[in-house]
Coordinates of C-alpha atoms and ligand atoms in Angstrom, one line a residue:
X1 CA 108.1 63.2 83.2
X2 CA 107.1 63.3 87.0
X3 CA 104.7 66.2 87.2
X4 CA 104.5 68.8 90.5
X5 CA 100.6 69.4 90.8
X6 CA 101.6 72.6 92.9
X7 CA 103.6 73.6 90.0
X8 CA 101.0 72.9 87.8
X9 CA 98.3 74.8 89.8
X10 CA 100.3 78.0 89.6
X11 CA 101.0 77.9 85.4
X12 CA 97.8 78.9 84.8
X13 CA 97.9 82.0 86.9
X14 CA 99.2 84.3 84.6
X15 CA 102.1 86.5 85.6
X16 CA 103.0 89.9 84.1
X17 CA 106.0 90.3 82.7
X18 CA 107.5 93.1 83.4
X19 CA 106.1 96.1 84.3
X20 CA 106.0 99.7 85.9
X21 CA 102.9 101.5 87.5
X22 CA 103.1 105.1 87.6
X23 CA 100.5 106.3 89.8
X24 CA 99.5 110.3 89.0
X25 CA 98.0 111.6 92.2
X26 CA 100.3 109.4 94.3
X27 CA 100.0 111.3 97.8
X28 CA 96.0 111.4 97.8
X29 CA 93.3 109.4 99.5
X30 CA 92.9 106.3 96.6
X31 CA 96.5 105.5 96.5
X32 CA 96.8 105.5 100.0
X33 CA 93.8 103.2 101.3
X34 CA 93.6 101.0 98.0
X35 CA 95.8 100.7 95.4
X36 CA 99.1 100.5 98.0
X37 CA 97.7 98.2 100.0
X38 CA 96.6 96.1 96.7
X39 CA 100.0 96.3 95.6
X40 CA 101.2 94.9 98.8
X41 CA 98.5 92.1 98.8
X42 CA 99.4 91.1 95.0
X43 CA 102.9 91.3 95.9
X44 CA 102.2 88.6 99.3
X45 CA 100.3 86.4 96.8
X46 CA 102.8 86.4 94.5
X47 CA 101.0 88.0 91.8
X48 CA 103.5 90.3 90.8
X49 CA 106.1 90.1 88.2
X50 CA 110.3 89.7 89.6
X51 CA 111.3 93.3 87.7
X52 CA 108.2 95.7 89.0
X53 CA 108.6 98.7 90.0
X54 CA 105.9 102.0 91.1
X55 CA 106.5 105.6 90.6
X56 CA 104.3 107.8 92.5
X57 CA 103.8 111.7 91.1
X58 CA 102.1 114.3 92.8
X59 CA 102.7 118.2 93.8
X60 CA 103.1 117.2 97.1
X61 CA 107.3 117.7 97.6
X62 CA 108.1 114.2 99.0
X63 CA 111.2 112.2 97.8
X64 CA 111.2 108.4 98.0
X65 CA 111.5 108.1 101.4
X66 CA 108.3 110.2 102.6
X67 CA 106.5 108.2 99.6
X68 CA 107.6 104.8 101.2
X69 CA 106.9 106.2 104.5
X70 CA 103.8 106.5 103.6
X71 CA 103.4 103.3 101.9
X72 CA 103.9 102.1 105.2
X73 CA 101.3 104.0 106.7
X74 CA 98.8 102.7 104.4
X75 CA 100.0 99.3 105.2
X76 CA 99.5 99.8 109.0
X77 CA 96.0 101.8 108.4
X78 CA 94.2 99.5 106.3
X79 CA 95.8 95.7 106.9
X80 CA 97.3 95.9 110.0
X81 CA 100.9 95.2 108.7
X82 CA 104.1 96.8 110.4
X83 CA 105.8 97.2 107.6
X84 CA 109.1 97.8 109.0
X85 CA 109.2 93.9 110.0
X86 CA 107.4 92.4 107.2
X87 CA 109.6 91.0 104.4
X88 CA 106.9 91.4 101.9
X89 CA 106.7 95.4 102.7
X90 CA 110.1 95.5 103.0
X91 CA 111.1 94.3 99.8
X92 CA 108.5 95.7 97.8
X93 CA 109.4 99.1 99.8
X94 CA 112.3 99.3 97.5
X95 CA 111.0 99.2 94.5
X96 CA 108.9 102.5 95.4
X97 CA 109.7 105.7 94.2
X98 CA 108.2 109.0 93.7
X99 CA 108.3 112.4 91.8
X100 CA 107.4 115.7 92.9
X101 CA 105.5 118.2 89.6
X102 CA 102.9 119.6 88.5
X103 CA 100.8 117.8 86.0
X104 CA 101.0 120.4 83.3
X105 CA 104.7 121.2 83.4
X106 CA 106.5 119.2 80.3
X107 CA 109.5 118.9 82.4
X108 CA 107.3 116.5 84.5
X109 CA 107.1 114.2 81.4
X110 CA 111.0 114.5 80.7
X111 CA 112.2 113.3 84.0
X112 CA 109.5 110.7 83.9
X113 CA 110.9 109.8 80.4
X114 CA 114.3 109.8 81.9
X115 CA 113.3 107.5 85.0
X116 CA 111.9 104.8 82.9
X117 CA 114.7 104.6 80.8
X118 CA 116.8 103.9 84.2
X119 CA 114.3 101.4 85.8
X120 CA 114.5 97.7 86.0
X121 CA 111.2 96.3 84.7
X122 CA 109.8 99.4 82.6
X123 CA 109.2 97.3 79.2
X124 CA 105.4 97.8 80.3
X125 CA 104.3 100.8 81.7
X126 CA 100.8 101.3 83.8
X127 CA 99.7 104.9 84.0
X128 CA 97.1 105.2 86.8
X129 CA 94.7 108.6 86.7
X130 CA 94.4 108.3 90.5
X131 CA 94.2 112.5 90.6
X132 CA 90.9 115.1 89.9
X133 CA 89.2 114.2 86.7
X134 CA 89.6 117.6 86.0
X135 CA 92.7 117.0 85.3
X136 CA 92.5 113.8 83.5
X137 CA 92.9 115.7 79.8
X138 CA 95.9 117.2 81.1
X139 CA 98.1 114.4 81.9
X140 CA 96.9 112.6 78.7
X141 CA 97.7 115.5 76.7
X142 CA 100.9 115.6 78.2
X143 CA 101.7 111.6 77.8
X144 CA 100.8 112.0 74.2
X145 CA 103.1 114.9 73.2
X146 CA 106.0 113.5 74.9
X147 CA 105.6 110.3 73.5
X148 CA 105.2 108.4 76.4
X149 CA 101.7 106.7 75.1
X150 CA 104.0 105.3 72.1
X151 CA 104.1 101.1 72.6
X152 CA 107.7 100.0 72.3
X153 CA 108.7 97.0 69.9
X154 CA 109.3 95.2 73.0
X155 CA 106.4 96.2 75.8
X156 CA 103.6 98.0 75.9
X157 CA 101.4 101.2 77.5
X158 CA 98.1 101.3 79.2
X159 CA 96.5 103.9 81.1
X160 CA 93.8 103.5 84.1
X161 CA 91.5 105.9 84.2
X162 CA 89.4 106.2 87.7
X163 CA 85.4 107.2 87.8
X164 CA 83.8 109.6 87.2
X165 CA 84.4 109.3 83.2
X166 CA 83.1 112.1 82.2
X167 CA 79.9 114.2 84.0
X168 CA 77.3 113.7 80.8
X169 CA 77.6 112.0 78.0
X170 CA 79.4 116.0 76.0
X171 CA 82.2 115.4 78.4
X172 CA 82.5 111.1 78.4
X173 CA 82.6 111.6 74.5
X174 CA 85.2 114.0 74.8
X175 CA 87.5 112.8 77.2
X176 CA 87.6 109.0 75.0
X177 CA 88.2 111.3 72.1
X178 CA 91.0 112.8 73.7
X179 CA 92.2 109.0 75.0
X180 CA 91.7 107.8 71.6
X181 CA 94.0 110.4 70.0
X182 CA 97.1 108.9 72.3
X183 CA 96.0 105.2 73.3
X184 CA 94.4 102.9 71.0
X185 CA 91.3 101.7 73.2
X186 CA 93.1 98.0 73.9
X187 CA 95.6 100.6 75.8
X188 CA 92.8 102.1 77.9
X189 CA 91.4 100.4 81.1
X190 CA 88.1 102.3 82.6
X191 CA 87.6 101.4 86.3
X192 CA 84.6 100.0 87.8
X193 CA 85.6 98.7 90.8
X194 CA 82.0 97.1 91.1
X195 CA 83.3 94.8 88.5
X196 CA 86.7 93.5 90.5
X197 CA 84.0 92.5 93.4
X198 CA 84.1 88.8 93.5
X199 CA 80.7 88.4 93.7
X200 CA 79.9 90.4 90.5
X201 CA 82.7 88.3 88.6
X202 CA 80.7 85.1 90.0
X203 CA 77.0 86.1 88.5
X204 CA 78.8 85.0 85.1
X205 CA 80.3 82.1 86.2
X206 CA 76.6 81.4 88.3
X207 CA 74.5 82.2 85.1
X208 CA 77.4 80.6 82.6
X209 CA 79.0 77.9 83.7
X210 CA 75.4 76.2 84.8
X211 CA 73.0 74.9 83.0
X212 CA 70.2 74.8 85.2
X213 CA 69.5 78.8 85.2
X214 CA 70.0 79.6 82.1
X215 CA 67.0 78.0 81.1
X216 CA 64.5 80.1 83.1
X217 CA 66.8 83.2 83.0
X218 CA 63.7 85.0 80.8
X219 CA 60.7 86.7 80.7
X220 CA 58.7 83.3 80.9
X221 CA 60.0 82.9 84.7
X222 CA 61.3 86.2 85.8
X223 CA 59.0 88.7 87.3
X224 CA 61.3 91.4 87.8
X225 CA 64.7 92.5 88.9
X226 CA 65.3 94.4 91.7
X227 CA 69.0 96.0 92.6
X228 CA 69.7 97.8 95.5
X229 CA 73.2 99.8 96.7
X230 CA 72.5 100.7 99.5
X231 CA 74.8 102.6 102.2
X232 CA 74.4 104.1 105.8
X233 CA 76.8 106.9 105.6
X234 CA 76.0 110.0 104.5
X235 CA 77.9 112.6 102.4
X236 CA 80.9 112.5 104.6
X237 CA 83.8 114.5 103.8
X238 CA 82.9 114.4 99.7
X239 CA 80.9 117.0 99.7
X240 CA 82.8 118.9 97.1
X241 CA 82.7 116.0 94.9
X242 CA 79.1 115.2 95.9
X243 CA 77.1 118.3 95.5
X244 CA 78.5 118.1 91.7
X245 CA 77.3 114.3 91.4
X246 CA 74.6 113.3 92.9
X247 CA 73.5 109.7 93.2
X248 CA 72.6 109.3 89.4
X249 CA 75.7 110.2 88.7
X250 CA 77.8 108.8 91.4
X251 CA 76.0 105.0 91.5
X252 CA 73.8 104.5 88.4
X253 CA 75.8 105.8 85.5
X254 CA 78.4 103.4 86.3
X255 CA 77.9 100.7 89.5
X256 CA 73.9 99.9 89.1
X257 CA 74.1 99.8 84.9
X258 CA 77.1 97.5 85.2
X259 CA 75.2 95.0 87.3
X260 CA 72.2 95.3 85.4
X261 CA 73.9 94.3 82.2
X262 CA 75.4 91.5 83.7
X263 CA 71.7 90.0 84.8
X264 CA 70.3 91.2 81.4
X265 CA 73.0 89.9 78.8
X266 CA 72.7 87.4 76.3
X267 CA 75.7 84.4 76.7
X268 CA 78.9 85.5 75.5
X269 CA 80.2 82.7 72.6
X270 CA 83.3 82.7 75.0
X271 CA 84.3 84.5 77.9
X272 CA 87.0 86.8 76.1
X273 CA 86.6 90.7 77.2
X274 CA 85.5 91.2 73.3
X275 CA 82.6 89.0 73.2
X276 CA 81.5 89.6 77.1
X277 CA 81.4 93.2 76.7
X278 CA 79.8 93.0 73.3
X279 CA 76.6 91.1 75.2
X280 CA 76.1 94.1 78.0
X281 CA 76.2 96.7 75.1
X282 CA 73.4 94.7 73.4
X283 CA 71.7 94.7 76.9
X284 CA 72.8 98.8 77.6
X285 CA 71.1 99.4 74.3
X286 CA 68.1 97.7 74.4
X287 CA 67.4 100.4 77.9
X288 CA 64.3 102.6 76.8
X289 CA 64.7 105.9 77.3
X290 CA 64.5 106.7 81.1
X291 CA 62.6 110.4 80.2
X292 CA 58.9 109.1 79.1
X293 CA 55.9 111.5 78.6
X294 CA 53.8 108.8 79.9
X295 CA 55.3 109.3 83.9
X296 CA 58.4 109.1 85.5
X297 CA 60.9 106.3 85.7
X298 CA 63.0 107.9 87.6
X299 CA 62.7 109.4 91.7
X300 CA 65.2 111.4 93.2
X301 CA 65.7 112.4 96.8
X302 CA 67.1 113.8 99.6
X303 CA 68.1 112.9 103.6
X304 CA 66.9 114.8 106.2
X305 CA 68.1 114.5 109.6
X306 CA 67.6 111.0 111.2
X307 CA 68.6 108.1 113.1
X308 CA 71.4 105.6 111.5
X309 CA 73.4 102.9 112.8
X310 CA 72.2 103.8 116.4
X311 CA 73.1 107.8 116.0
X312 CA 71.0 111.0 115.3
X313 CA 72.3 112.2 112.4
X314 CA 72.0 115.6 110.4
X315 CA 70.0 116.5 107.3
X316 CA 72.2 116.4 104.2
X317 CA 71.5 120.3 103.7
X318 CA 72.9 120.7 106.8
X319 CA 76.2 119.1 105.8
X320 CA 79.8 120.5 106.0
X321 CA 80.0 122.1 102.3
X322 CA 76.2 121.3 101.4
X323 CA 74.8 124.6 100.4
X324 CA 71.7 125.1 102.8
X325 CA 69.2 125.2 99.3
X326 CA 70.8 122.0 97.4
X327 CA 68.8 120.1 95.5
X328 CA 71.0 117.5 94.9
X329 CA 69.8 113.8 95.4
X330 CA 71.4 111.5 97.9
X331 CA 68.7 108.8 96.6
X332 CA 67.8 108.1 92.9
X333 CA 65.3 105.2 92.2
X334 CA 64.4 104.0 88.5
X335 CA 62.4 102.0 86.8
X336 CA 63.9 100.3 84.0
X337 CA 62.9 98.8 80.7
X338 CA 64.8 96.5 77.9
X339 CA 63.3 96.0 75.0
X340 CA 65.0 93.0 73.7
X341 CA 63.2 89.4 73.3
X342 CA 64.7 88.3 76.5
X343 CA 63.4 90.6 78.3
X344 CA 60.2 92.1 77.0
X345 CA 57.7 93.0 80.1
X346 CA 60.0 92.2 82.5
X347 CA 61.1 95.7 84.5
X348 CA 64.2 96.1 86.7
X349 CA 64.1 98.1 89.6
X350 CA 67.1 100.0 90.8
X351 CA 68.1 101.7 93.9
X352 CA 70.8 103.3 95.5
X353 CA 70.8 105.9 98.4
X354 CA 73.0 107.0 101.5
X355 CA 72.0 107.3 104.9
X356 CA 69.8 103.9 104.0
X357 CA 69.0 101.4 107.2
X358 CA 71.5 98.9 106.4
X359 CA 74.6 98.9 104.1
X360 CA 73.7 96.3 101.5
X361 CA 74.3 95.7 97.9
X362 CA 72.2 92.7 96.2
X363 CA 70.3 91.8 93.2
X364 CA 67.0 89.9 93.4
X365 CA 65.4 88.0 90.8
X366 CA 62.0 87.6 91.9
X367 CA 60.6 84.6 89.9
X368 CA 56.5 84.4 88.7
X369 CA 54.5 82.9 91.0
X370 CA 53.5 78.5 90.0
X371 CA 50.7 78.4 87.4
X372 CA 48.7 77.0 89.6
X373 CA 48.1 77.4 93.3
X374 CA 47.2 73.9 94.0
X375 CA 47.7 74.2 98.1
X376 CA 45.9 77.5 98.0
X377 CA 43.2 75.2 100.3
X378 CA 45.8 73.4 103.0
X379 CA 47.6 76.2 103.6
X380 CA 46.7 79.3 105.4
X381 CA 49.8 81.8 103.6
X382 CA 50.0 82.2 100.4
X383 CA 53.3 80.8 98.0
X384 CA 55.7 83.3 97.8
X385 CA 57.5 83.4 94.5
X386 CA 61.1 82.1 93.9
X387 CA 63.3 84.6 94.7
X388 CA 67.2 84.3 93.7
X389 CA 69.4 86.8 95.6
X390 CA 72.8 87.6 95.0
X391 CA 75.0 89.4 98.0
X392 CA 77.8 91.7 96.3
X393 CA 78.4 93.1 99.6
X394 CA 78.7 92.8 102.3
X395 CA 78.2 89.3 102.5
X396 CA 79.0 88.0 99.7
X397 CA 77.2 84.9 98.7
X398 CA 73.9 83.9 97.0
X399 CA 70.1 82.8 98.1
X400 CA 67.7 81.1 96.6
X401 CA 64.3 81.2 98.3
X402 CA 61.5 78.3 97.6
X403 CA 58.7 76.8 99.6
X404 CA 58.8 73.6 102.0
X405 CA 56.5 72.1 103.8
X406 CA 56.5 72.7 107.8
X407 CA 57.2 69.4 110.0
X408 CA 53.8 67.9 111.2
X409 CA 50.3 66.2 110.4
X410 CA 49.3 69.3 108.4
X411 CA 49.8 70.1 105.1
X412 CA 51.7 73.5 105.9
X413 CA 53.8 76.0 103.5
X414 CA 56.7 78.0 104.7
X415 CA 59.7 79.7 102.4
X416 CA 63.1 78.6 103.1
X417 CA 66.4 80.0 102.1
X418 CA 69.2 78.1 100.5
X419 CA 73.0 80.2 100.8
X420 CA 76.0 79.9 99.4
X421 CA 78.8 82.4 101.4
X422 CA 81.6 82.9 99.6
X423 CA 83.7 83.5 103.1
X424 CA 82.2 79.8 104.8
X425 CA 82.3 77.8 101.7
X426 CA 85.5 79.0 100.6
X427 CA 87.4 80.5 103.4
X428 CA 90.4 82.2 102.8
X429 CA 90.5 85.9 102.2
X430 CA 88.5 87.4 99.3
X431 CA 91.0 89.8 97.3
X432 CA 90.2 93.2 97.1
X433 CA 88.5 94.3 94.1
X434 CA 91.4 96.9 93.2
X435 CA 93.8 93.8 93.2
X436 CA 91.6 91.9 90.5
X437 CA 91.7 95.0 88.5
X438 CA 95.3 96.4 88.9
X439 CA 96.4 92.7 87.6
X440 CA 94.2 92.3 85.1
X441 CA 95.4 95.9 83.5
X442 CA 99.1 94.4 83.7
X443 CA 97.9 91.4 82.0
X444 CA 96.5 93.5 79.5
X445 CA 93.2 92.0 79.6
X446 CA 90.0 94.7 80.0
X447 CA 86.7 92.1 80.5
X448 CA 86.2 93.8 83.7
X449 CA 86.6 97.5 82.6
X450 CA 84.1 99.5 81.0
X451 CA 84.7 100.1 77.1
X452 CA 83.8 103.3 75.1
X453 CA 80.6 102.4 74.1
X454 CA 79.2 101.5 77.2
X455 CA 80.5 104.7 79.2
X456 CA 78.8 106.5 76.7
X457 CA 75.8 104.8 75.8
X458 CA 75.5 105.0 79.8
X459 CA 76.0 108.1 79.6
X460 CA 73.2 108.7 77.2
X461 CA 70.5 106.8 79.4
X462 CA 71.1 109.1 82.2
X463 CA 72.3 112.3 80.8
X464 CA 68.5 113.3 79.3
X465 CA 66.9 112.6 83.4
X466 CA 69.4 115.3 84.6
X467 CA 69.0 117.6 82.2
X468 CA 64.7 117.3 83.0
X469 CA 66.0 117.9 86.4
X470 CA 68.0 121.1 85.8
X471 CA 65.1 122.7 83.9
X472 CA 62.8 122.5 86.9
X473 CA 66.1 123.3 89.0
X474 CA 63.8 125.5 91.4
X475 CA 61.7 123.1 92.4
X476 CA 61.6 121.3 95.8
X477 CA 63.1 117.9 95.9
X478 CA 61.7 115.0 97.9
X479 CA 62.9 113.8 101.3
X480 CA 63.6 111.0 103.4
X481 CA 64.4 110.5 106.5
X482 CA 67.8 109.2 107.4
X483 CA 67.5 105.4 108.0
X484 CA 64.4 104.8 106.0
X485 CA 64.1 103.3 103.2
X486 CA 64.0 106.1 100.3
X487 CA 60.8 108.5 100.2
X488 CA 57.4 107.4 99.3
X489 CA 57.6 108.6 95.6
X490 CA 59.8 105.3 95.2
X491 CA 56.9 103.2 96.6
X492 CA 55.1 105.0 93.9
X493 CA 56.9 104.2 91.1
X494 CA 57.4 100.3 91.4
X495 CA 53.9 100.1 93.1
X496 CA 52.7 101.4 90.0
X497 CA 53.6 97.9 88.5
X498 CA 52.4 96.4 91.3
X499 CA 55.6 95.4 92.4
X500 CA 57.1 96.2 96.1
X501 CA 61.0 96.8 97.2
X502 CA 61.9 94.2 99.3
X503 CA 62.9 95.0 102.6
X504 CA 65.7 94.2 103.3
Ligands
LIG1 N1 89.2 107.8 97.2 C1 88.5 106.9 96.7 O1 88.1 105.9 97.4 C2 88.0 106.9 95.3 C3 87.0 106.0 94.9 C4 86.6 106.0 93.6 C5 87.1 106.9 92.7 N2 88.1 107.8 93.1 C6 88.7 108.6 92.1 O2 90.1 108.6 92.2 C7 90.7 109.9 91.9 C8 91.5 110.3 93.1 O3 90.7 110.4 94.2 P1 91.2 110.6 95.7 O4 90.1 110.4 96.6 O5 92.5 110.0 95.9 O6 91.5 112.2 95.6 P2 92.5 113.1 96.5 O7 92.6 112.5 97.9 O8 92.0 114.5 96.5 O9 93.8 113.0 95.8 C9 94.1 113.6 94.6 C10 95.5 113.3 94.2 O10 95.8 114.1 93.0 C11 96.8 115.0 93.2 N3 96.5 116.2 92.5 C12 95.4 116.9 92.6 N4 95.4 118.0 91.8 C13 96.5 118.0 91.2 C14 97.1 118.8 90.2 N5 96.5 119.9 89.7 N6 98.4 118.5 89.8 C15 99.0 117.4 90.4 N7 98.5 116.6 91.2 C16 97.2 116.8 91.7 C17 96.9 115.2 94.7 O11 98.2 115.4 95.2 P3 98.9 116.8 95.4 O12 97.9 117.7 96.1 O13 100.1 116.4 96.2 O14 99.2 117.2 94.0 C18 96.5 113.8 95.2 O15 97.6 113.0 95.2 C19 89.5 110.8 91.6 O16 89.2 110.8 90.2 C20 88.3 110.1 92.3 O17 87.1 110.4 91.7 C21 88.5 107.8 94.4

């Protein structure tokens, strides 16, 4: 049989069969800049199944039009497309439609009920929490009662649910208790979009599908970890969201422990979403407690005003809806320990703050230094250690650093950096992580969304640090300037190991 190697490519990208996504909170600020856009992308790439169809609910009273309108909005905003001549837009335009209600009227749930029943391509059904968390319970509840969580013989249900989950680990355990009475957890899909990043995905396939690192992937030749998120913007219009958060909340709870536990795990027997996210729980759990008597592991702080990106920019107290006396952190720093055999000795340093110099997000393995120093006598410098660097964003690719000798008579040492780039190596366009994730939920398969467990055992790490902070609520709260790097009590804590930050 003659055999088409195009043809063949594409069989092993899965295709969903067929399937509806009904986004709640269809008219705000995620639906419009990335899931319709993403939808557009998958749909270009061919990604999405023949009978697909969204349905967009929201208060907001527009009918299909408006909600296809502004479908093309998004499309001219955020990829430059005019949707009104692209066939892609165009076709997929049609398949939009939208539903004005409010999230706790039943009658919502009825004439959602009814639409399905109509549409071509509703054997599985997406439900996307893209609305308040505060009303998460709400639309659950609601989905539940009127059946709508109930897997047909022939299809299924699975709901998205957006970060935050949960604001400590009371409210993370409730809201999965409250899934859990309606969806069965292989129904529920917990966004991270750090983990729909390219990059990220690739640090399994780097550590996994080599065996060259694996090897020295331990305490024998790792020093420490360092990861940084870093971002130059401030607080922006989020205020309402942010004074509530903070950046333990906002970056480490979720983002920062995801990437850790993909440095720190043990290898998964195969790379199914069972036994990869059984390996980061191991890793989550083996995290000693972040409160210790002995001193902290943990810095917060906050911007004052500054100079960023080339502007003078305003303190964060001074922000529209900051109140003038918040002690909120826009900086959170910690020191982190695993107790597992792996990793015994070895701390990871993480870091994440706005109004930072330069919008980065990496991790840095910084390997021990050679036994032995044997050119400590030819050369003037001293060896710097190994370092491995992975770019998550914004250029994504990965370093290594080693020594070489300098051209010339002389016996002289100089590091060197080795990079991959995913965009020069590769080419092509790098797909948006919200596309990864929104395909893998219609695939039904949940290796890059956070289970239960780890929400909550997340939840746990950080939950006891902002309660230590409430009880001394009062209390000043360090500062930093905008467009440095963090305030000196985060110097203190890794220099109390004798480590540095890398500059980056
Ligand atoms: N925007 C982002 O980039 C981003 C990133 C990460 C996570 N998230 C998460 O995604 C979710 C949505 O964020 P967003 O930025 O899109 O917020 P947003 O712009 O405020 O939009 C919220 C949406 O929910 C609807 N909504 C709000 N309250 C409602 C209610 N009581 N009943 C019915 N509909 C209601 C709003 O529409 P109506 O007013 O028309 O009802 C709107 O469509 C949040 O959980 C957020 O934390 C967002």
């Amino acid at each position: 049989m003659q055999t088409n190697p195009l043809i063949d490519g594409l069989r092993i990208e899965a295709t969903p069969g067929p399937t509806t996504l009904v986004i709640f909170g269809a008219s705000g600020d995620l639906t419009r800049r990335k899931l319709l856009p993403a939808l557009y992308n998958l749909s270009r790439g061919n990604r999405l199944p023949a009978r697909f169809a969204v349905i967009g609910v929201a208060r907001s009273r527009f009918d299909d039009d408006e909600f296809r309108k502004q479908f093309h909005e998004s499309l001219r905003e955020f990829e430059d497309v005019d949707a009104e001549r692209d066939e892609v837009a165009a076709s997929l335009a049609t398949r939009i439609f939208y539903m004005p209600g409010e999230l706790d009227d039943p009658g919502l749930y009825q004439r959602l009920a009814a639409k399905l029943a109509e549409i071509d391509g509703a054997e599985g059904v997406l439900y996307y929490l893209a609305i308040p968390p505060t009303v998460y319970a709400n639309v659950v509840e609601h989905l539940g009662a009127s059946g709508l969580s109930v897997e047909p013989a022939q299809g299924w249900r699975r709901i998205i649910a957006e970060k935050p989950f949960g604001t400590d680990l009371a409210s993370a355990r409730e809201l999965n208790r409250l899934i859990h009475r309606h969806f069965d957890e292989a129904q529920v899909f917990r966004i991270d979009h750090y983990l729909g990043k390219e990059t990220v995905q690739n640090l399994l396939v780097f550590r996994f599908a080599n065996g060259m690192f694996e090897p020295i992937w331990n305490r024998r030749y790792i020093d420490h970890v360092q990861i940084t998120a870093a971002e130059t913007v401030g607080v922006e219009r989020r205020a309402s969201y942010y004074e509530g958060a903070g950046a333990l909340r906002d970056m480490v709870q979720n983002h920062l422990l995801q990437l850790m536990t993909l440095v720190a795990m043990e290898p998964p027997t195969a790379f199914t979403a069972e036994s990869v996210r059984d390996r980061k729980m191991d890793a989550l759990v083996s995290v000693q407690p972040l409160v210790d008597p002995e001193g902290p592991n943990v810095v917060r702080a906050q911007y004052r005003e500054g100079w960023v990106d080339g502007a003078d920019v305003i303190g964060y107290r001074a922000e529209p809806g900051v109140a003038p006396s918040s002690v909120t952190e826009t900086y959170a720093a910690l020191r982190v320990q695993l107790d597992s055999w792996r990793w015994a000795g070895v701390p990871f340093f993480l870091r994440t703050g706005k109004r930072l110099p330069k919008r980065t997000t990496e991790i840095a393995i910084q390997f021990r230094r050679p036994p032995l120093e044997i050119f400590r006598r030819v050369s003037q410098s001293p060896v710097a250690s190994n370092l491995l660097v992975v770019n998550v964003q914004p250029d994504e690719g990965i370093t290594i650093r080693f020594e070489a000798k300098l051209p010339g008579t002389r016996m002289q040492l100089s590091p060197v950096m080795m990079n991959f780039r995913y965009g020069s190596t590769f080419g092509g366009e790098v797909p948006e992580a919200y596309q990864t994730l929104l395909l893998d939920a219609m695939l039904g398969d949940p290796t890059l969304f956070a289970r239960h467990d780890f929400v909550e055992s997340s939840w746990a790490l950080i939950t006891p640090v902002h309660e230590s902070w409430s009880a001394n609520a009062a209390s000043e709260i360090p500062a930093y300037e905008a467009g440095e790097w963090g305030p000196a009590e985060a110097d203190a804590l890794i220099g109390r190991d004798g480590r540095r930050w890398r500059t980056l």
